[in-house]
């Protein structure tokens, strides 16, 4: 998508992916509601909106499937996603379904990771190592201040965030 609104729409799906991976249920709901607000304000036709949502949902799911392939997560088929979106009568119903599905994905991903803060961070880093990960952004995703995050991470791993990230990138 080429115009400014589409960049914002796509960035909402990127944020949604991050919140799913970190199990931030409230942030998932908030982001999906923001997607809904964006769609309500758009001047696009209903079918164009559905096409945009289908494309971004499939990209989001494909990305998560790639990153969490070994986790046995019950992803929906592409046909199911297309049909669900195309046959949704109202945007509100579609958003409700989106919240339920992404919340389920978040719970499935995080239940396989473990309860340890550091385990969750390491899995997130291993799944997103090719992205431009920044300490401050990851700390915020996991609801920690930058300073506290850095101290806890170093105490648990014996290394700073960027050292561990570099090691992950070299291993891959």
C-alpha atoms as one frame of an Amber mdcrd trajectory, in Angstrom:
protein
   0.000   0.000   0.000   1.323   3.350  -0.960  -0.347   6.212   0.862   0.277
   7.426   4.417  -2.905   5.883   5.837  -1.861   2.439   4.618   1.550   2.771
   6.265  -0.240   3.516   9.544  -2.569   0.555   8.987   0.343  -1.783   8.290
   2.213  -0.504  11.355  -0.814  -1.386  13.490  -0.499  -4.992  12.322   3.224
  -4.965  13.148   2.385  -3.736  16.651  -0.295  -6.406  16.892   2.262  -9.080
  16.031   4.588  -7.838  18.777   1.789  -7.824  21.336   0.718 -11.345  20.353
   4.290 -12.582  20.774   4.633 -10.981  24.184   1.196 -12.049  25.416   0.022
  -8.474  26.016  -3.731  -9.177  25.922  -4.825  -5.630  26.778  -2.505  -4.189
  24.133  -3.890  -6.687  21.598  -7.435  -5.511  22.297  -6.388  -1.874  22.199
  -4.585  -2.325  18.860  -7.482  -4.159  17.236  -9.821  -1.386  18.359  -7.404
   1.133  16.823  -7.515  -0.881  13.588 -11.297  -0.652  13.773 -11.122   3.124
  14.268  -8.819   3.417  11.285 -11.202   1.383   9.128 -14.247   3.373  10.237
 -12.511   6.605   9.242 -11.338   5.343   5.868 -13.090   6.266   2.658 -12.551
   2.789   1.253 -15.351   0.593  -0.013 -16.379  -2.366   2.129 -14.737  -4.932
  -0.165 -11.484  -2.940  -0.252 -11.461  -2.860   3.544 -12.024  -6.611   3.698
  -9.239  -7.194   1.168  -6.825  -5.075   3.236  -7.753  -6.918   6.429  -7.409
 -10.327   4.740  -3.974  -9.496   3.303  -2.619  -8.152   6.578  -4.121 -10.962
   8.644  -2.602 -13.598   6.366   0.787 -11.852   6.477   0.588 -11.648  10.265
  -0.322 -15.310  10.579   2.360 -16.431   8.100   4.959 -14.482  10.068   3.864
 -16.047  13.359   3.719 -19.542  11.838   7.283 -19.156  10.602   8.560 -17.902
  13.941   6.682 -20.429  16.091   6.538 -23.435  13.776   7.588 -25.928  16.451
   4.985 -24.778  18.982   1.955 -26.717  17.654  -0.206 -23.586  17.596  -3.703
 -24.038  16.111  -3.564 -21.488  13.284  -6.631 -21.050  11.071  -6.402 -21.936
   7.384  -6.148 -19.117   4.850  -9.553 -20.101   3.451 -11.125 -19.911   6.901
  -9.661 -16.447   7.450 -10.869 -15.225   4.046 -14.358 -16.619   4.600 -14.626
 -15.268   8.144 -13.679 -11.775   7.018 -15.740 -11.807   3.821 -18.878 -13.064
   5.565 -18.637 -10.785   8.590 -21.764  -8.656   8.574 -20.440  -5.776  10.650
 -17.031  -4.376  11.465 -17.780  -4.750  15.177 -18.343  -8.505  14.786 -15.160
  -8.792  12.752 -13.185  -6.965  15.444 -14.633  -9.236  18.164 -13.521 -12.295
  16.193 -10.112 -10.726  15.678  -9.688 -10.108  19.392 -10.697 -13.690  20.235
  -8.355 -15.217  17.657  -5.314 -13.069  18.410  -5.807 -13.528  22.153  -5.865
 -17.290  21.598  -2.655 -17.082  19.558  -0.980 -14.990  22.269  -1.947 -17.475
  24.963  -0.736 -20.427  22.885   2.595 -18.774  22.117   3.277 -17.626  25.671
   2.163 -20.856  27.363   4.839 -22.708  25.422   7.540 -20.256  26.415   7.401
 -20.482  30.185   6.858 -18.023  32.981  10.351 -16.621  33.263  10.677 -13.042
  32.106  14.058 -13.807  30.572  12.766 -16.927  28.788  10.044 -14.835  27.182
  12.543 -12.171  26.119  14.937 -14.760  24.680  12.198 -16.457  22.675  11.074
 -13.068  21.381  14.677 -12.227  20.423  15.176 -15.597  18.707  11.943 -15.152
  16.776  12.674 -11.569  15.746  16.476 -11.454  15.495  16.370 -10.312  11.875
  14.440  -7.182  12.873  16.087  -4.022  14.130  15.545  -4.821  17.811  16.260
  -2.044  20.261  16.555  -2.458  24.028  14.107   0.362  24.743  11.456  -1.047
  22.399  11.724  -4.582  23.770  11.658  -3.273  27.337   8.482  -1.347  26.546
   6.884  -4.404  24.915   7.407  -6.316  28.124   6.271  -3.394  30.307   9.619
  -2.561  31.900  11.628   0.620  32.083  14.753   0.578  29.973  17.071   0.699
  32.991  15.274  -1.991  34.981  15.022  -4.231  31.916  18.757  -3.942  31.240
  19.700  -4.704  34.838  17.395  -7.732  35.168  18.427  -9.078  31.763  22.134
  -8.788  32.549  21.711 -10.347  36.006  19.870 -13.326  34.500  22.054 -13.908
  31.438  25.394 -12.445  32.495  25.384 -10.408  29.280  23.832  -7.228  27.995
  20.959  -7.324  25.520  23.050  -6.565  22.415  25.621  -9.271  23.247  22.891
 -11.895  23.416  21.237 -10.559  20.261  24.559 -10.701  18.387  25.089 -14.304
  19.549  21.606 -15.263  18.334  22.277 -13.653  14.948  25.618 -15.444  14.601
  24.024 -18.809  15.463  21.395 -18.344  12.767
